[in-house]
Short mmCIF file of C-alpha atoms and ligand atoms in Angstrom, two decimals:
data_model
loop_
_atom_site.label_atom_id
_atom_site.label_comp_id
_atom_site.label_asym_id
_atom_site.label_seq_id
_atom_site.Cartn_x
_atom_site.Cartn_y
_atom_site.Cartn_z
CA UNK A 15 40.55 43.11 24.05
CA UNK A 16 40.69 44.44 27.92
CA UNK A 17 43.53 42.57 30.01
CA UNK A 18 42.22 40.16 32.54
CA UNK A 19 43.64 39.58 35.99
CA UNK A 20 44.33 35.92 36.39
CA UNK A 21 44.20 33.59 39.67
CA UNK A 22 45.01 30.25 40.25
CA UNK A 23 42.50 28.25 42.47
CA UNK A 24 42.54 24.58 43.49
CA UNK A 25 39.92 22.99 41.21
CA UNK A 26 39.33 20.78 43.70
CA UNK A 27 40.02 19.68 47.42
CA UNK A 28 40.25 21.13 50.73
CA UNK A 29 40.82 24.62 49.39
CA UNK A 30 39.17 24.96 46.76
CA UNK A 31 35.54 26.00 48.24
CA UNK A 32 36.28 28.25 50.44
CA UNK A 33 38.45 29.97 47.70
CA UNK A 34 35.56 30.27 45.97
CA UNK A 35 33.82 31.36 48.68
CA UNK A 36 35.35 34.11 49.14
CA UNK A 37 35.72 35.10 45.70
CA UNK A 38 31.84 35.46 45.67
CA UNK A 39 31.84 37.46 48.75
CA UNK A 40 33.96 39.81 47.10
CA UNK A 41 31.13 40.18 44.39
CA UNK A 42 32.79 38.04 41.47
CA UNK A 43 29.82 36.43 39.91
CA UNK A 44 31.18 32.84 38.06
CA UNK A 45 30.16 29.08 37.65
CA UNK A 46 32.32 26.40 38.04
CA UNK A 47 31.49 23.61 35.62
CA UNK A 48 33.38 20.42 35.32
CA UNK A 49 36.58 20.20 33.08
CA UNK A 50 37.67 23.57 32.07
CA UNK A 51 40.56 25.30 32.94
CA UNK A 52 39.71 28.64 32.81
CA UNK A 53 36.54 30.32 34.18
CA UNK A 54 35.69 33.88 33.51
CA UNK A 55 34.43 36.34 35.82
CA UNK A 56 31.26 37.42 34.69
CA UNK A 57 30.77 41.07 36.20
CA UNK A 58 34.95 41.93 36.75
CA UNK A 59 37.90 41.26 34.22
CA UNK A 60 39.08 38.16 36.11
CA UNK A 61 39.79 34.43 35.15
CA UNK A 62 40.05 31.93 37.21
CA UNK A 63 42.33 29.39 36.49
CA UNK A 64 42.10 26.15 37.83
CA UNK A 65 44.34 23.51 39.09
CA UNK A 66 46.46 21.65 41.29
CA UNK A 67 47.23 23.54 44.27
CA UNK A 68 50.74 22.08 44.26
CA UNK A 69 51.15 23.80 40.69
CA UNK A 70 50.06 27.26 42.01
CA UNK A 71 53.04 28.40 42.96
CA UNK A 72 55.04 28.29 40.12
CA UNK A 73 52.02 29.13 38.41
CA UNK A 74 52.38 32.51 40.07
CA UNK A 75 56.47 32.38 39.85
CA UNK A 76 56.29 32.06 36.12
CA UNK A 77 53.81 34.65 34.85
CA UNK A 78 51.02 31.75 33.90
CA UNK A 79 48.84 33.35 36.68
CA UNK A 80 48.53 37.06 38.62
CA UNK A 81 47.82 35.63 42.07
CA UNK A 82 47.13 31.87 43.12
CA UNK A 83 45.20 30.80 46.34
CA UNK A 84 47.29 28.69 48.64
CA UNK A 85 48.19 26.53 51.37
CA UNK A 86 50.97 27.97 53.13
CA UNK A 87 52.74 24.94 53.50
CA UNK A 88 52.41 24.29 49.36
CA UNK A 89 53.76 27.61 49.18
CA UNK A 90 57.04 26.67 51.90
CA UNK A 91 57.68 23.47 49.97
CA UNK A 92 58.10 24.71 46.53
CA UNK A 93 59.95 27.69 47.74
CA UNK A 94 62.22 24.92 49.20
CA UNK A 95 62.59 22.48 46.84
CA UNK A 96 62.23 24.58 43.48
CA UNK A 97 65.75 24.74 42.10
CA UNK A 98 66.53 28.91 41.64
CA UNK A 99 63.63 29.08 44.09
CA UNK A 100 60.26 30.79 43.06
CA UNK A 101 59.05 34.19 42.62
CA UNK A 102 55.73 34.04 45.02
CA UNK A 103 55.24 35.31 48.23
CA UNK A 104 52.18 36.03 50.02
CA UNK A 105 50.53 38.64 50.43
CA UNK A 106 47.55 38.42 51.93
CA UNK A 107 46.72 35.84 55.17
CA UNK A 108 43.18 34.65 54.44
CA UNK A 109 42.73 32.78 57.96
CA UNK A 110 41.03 29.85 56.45
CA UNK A 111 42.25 26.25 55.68
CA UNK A 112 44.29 26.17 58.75
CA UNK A 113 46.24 23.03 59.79
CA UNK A 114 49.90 22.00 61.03
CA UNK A 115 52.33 20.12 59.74
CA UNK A 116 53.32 17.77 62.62
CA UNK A 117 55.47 14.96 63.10
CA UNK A 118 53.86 11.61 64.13
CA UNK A 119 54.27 8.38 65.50
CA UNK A 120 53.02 5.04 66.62
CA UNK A 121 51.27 6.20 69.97
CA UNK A 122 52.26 4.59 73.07
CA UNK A 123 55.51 3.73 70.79
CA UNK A 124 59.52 4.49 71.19
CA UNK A 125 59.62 7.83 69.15
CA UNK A 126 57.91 10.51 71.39
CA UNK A 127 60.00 13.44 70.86
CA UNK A 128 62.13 14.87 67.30
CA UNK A 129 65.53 13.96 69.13
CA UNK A 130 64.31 9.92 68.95
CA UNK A 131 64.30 10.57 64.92
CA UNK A 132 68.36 10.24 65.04
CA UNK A 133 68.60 7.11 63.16
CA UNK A 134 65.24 6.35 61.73
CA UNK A 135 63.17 6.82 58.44
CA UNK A 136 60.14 9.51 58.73
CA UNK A 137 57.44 9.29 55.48
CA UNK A 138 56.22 12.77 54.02
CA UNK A 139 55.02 14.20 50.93
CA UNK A 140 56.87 17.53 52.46
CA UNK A 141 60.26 16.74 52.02
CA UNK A 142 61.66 20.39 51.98
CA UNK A 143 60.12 21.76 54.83
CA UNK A 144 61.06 18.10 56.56
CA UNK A 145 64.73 18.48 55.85
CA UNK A 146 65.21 22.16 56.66
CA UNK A 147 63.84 20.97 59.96
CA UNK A 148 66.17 18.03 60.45
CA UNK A 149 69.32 20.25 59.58
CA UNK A 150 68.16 22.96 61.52
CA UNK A 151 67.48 21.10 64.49
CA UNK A 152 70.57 18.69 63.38
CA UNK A 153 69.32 15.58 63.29
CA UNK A 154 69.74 12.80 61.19
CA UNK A 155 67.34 10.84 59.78
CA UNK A 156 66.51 9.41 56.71
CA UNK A 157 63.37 11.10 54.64
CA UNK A 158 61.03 8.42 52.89
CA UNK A 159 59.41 10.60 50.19
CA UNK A 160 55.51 9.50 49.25
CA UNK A 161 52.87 11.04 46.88
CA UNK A 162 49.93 10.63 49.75
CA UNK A 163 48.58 7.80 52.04
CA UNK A 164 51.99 9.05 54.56
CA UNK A 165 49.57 7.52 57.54
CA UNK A 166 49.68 4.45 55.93
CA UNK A 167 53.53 4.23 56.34
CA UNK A 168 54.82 3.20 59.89
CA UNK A 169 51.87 0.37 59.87
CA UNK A 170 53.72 -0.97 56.90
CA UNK A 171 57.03 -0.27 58.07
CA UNK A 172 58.42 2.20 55.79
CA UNK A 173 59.26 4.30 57.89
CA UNK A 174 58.80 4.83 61.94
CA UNK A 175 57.56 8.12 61.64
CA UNK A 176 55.60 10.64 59.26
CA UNK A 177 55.28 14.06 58.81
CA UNK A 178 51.99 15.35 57.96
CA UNK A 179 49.14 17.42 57.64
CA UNK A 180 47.01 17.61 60.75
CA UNK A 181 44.05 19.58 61.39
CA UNK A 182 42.03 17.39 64.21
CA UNK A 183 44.02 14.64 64.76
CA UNK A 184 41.23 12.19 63.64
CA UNK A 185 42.91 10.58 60.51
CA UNK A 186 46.23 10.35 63.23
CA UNK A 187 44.65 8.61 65.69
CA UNK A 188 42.53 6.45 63.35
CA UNK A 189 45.90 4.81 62.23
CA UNK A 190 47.33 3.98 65.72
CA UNK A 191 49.33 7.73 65.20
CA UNK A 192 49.65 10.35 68.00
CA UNK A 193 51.22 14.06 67.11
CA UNK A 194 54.75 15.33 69.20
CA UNK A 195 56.14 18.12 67.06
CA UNK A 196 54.53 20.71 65.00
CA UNK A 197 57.38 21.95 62.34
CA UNK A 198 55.11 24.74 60.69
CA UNK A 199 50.84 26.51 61.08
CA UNK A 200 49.53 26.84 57.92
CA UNK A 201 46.48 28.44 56.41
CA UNK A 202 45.28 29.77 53.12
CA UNK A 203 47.08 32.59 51.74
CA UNK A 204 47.16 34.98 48.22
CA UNK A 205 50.33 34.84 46.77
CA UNK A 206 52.04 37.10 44.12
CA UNK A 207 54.95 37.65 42.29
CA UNK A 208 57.45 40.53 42.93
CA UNK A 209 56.85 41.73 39.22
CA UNK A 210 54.81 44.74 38.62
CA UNK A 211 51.28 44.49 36.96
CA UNK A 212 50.20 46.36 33.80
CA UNK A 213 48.23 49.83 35.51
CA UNK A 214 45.39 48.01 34.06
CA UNK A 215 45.71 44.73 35.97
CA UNK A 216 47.21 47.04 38.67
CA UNK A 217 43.67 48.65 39.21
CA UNK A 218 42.00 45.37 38.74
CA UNK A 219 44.23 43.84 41.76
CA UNK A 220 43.87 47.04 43.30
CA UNK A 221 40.08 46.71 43.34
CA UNK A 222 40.19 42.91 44.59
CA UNK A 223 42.64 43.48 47.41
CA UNK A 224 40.48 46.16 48.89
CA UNK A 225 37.41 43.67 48.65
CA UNK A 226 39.61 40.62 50.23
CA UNK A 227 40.28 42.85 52.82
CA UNK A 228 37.25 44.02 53.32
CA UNK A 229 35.82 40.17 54.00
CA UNK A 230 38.43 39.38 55.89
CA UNK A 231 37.83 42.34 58.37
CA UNK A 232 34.48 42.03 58.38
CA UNK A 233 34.24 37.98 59.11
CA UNK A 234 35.42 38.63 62.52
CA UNK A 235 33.71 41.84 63.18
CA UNK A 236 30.53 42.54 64.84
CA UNK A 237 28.10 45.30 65.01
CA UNK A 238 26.90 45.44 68.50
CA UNK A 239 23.91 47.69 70.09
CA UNK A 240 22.96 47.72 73.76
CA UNK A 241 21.07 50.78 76.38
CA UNK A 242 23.62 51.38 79.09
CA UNK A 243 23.84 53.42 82.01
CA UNK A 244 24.92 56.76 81.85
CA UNK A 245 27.21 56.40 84.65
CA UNK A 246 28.64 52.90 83.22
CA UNK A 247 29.53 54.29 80.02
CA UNK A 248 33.42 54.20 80.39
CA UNK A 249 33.28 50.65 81.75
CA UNK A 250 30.55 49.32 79.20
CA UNK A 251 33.29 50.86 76.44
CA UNK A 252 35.89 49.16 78.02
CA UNK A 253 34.80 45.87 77.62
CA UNK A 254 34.01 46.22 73.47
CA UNK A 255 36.58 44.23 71.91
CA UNK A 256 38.56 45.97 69.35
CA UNK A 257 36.13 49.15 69.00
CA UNK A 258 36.95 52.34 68.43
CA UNK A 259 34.79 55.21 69.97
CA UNK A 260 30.87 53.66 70.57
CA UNK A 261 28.21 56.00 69.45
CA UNK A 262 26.16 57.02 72.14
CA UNK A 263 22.63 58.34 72.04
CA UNK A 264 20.15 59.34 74.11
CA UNK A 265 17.11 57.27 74.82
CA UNK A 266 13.27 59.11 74.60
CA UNK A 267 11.90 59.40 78.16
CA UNK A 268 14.99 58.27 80.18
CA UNK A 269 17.85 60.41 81.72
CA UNK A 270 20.38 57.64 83.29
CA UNK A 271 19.95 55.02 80.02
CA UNK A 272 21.65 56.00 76.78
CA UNK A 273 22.00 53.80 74.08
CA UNK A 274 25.40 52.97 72.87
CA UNK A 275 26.25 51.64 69.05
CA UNK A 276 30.33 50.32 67.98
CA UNK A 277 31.50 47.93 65.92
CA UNK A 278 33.99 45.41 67.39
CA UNK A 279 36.40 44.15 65.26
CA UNK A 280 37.11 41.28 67.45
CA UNK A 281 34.91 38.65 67.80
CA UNK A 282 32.09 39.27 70.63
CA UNK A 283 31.68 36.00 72.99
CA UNK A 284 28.61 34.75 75.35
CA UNK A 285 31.47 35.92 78.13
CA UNK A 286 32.03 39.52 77.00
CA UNK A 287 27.98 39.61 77.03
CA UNK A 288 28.06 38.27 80.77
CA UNK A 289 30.12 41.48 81.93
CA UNK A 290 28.16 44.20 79.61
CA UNK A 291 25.48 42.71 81.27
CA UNK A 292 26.89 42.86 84.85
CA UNK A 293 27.84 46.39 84.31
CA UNK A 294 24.66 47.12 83.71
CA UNK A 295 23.82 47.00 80.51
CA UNK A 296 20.51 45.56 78.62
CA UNK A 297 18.57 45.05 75.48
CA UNK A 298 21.74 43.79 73.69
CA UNK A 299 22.02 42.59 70.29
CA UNK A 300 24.91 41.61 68.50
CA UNK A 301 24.83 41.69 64.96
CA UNK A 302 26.69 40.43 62.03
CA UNK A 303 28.62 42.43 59.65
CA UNK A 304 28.45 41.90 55.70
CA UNK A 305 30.81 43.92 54.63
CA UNK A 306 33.45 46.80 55.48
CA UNK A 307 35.53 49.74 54.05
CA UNK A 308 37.33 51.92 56.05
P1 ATP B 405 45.34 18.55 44.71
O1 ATP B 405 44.53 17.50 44.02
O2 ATP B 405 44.89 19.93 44.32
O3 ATP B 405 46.82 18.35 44.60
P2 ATP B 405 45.72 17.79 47.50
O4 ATP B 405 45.17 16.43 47.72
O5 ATP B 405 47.18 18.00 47.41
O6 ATP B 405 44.96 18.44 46.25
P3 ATP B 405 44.04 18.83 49.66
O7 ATP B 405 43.94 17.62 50.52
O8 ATP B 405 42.83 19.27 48.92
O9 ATP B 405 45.29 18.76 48.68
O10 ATP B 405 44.56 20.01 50.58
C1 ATP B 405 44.81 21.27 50.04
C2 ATP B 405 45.35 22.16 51.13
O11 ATP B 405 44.37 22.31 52.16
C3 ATP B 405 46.58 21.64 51.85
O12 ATP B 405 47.77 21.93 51.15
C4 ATP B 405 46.50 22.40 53.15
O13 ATP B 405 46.97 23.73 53.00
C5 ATP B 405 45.02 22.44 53.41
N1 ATP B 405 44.66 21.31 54.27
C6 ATP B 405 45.09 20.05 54.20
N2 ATP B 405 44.56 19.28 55.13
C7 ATP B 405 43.75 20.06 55.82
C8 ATP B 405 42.89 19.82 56.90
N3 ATP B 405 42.78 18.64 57.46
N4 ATP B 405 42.16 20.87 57.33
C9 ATP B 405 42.25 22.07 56.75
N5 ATP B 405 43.07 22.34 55.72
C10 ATP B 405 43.81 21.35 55.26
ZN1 ZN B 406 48.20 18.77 45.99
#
């Protein structure tokens, strides 16, 4: 039997489709039915294993899994509050699932900065990453540990304070809550052990790495086309976020226009359209790239 690379992916929640997302982008053809733990990969030797993103991490530390899919901030926690700490770090940024983990409380309230904490009781399900804060900033305050509903907790006066997730603010401001500190960005990253795969896993990850990256490049990249003039050529090229050298061809029948070709690795606004366009440039069209590999 062929050795299969294993990841752990939130089964469910705020991860877990965009995990899969990207999975399929990188060409790994699988269905997700209810109740099982395990999927295989139909078209790579991969299984996805799926859980709790909270258990990923040691997942990962432990050998259970190859890689795991992640919130950073799961990933900070356990690292913190794992006893001999965990062997996971990440290895690949994947730009999605981002959101802050803020401190928060009653708006129009006493507590509007982290020095007003000195005395009180803050609720968090992110106690690690909380007191690493407190101590480095040296304050002292009391830590109210939950298992979820943390907005819930000044209103019922457990604590004064909470320490949270926040992506919009909505759920914050919904329960009378208004943001002052943010204590760490997260987003969704890969994560790995330090240990070294088998070669055949090795070429496995290998493969899948190059893929992710591939995606990733390519979500932000654009393939742009547009008939400049001749003489505008440096400034036109000059404006092309994050491209290298534009190819440039010449257009039947004119002597001044060219037509000029790049990919910008860096996304391509209405604005950066406004000053092609005001250097002289026309019939442009921006298009979308599927994939990349350098
Ligand atoms: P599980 O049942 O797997 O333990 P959970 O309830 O702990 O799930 P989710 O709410 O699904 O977790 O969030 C998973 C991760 O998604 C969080 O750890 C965080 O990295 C990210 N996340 C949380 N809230 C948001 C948000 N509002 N916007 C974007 N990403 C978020
Ligand atoms: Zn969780």
């Amino acid at each position: 039997m062929t050795e299969r690379l294993r990841i752990a992916v939130q089964k469910k929640g705020r991860l877990a489709d965009d995990s899969f997302a990207l999975l399929k982008k990188c060409g790994l053809r699988f269905a997700i039915r209810g109740g099982g733990l395990l999927t295989r990969v139909k078209n790579l030797p991969i299984d996805l294993l799926l859980v709790r993103d909270d258990d990923i991490p040691a997942f990962v530390s432990t050998g259970a899994s190859d890689l795991g899919f992640v919130g950073e901030n799961v990933l900070v926690e356990e690292q913190l509050t794992t006893e001999g700490g965990i062997d996971a770090q990440i290895d690949r940024r994947l730009g999605f699932s981002r959101c802050k983990l803020s401190l928060a409380a009653e708006s129009g309230g006493d507590i509007l900065s982290s020095t007003d904490l000195n005395g009180t009781k803050i609720a968090t399900t992110y106690p690690g990453v909380l007191r690493k804060y407190l101590a480095d900033n040296k304050i002292k305050a009391t830590i109210v540990e939950m298992k979820g509903a943390v907005e819930l907790a000044p209103s019922i006066n457990i604590a004064q304070s909470i320490c949270d997730l926040v992506s919009s603010g909505a759920t914050l401001e919904a329960n009378g809550l208004a943001a002052f500190e943010t204590i760490l960005q997260s987003e969704a990253v890969l994560i790995k052990s330090a240990r070294t795969l088998s070669p055949v896993k090795q070429d496995i990850y290998d493969k899948l790495i190059r893929r992710i990256d591939g995606v990733t490049a390519s979500s932000d990249s654009k393939y742009i086309m547009l008939n400049a003039p001749r003489a505008a050529l440096e400034a036109i090229s000059a404006i092309l976020p994050g491209a290298d050298a534009p190819t440039v061809m010449s257009l039947a029948g004119s002597d001044d226009m060219v037509a000029v070709q790049a990919v910008c690795t860096e996304n391509v606004f209405w604005e950066t359209l406004e000053q092609l366009k005001a250097e002289g440039a026309r019939a442009i069209l921006v298009l979308p790239i599927e994939k990349m590999m350098a």
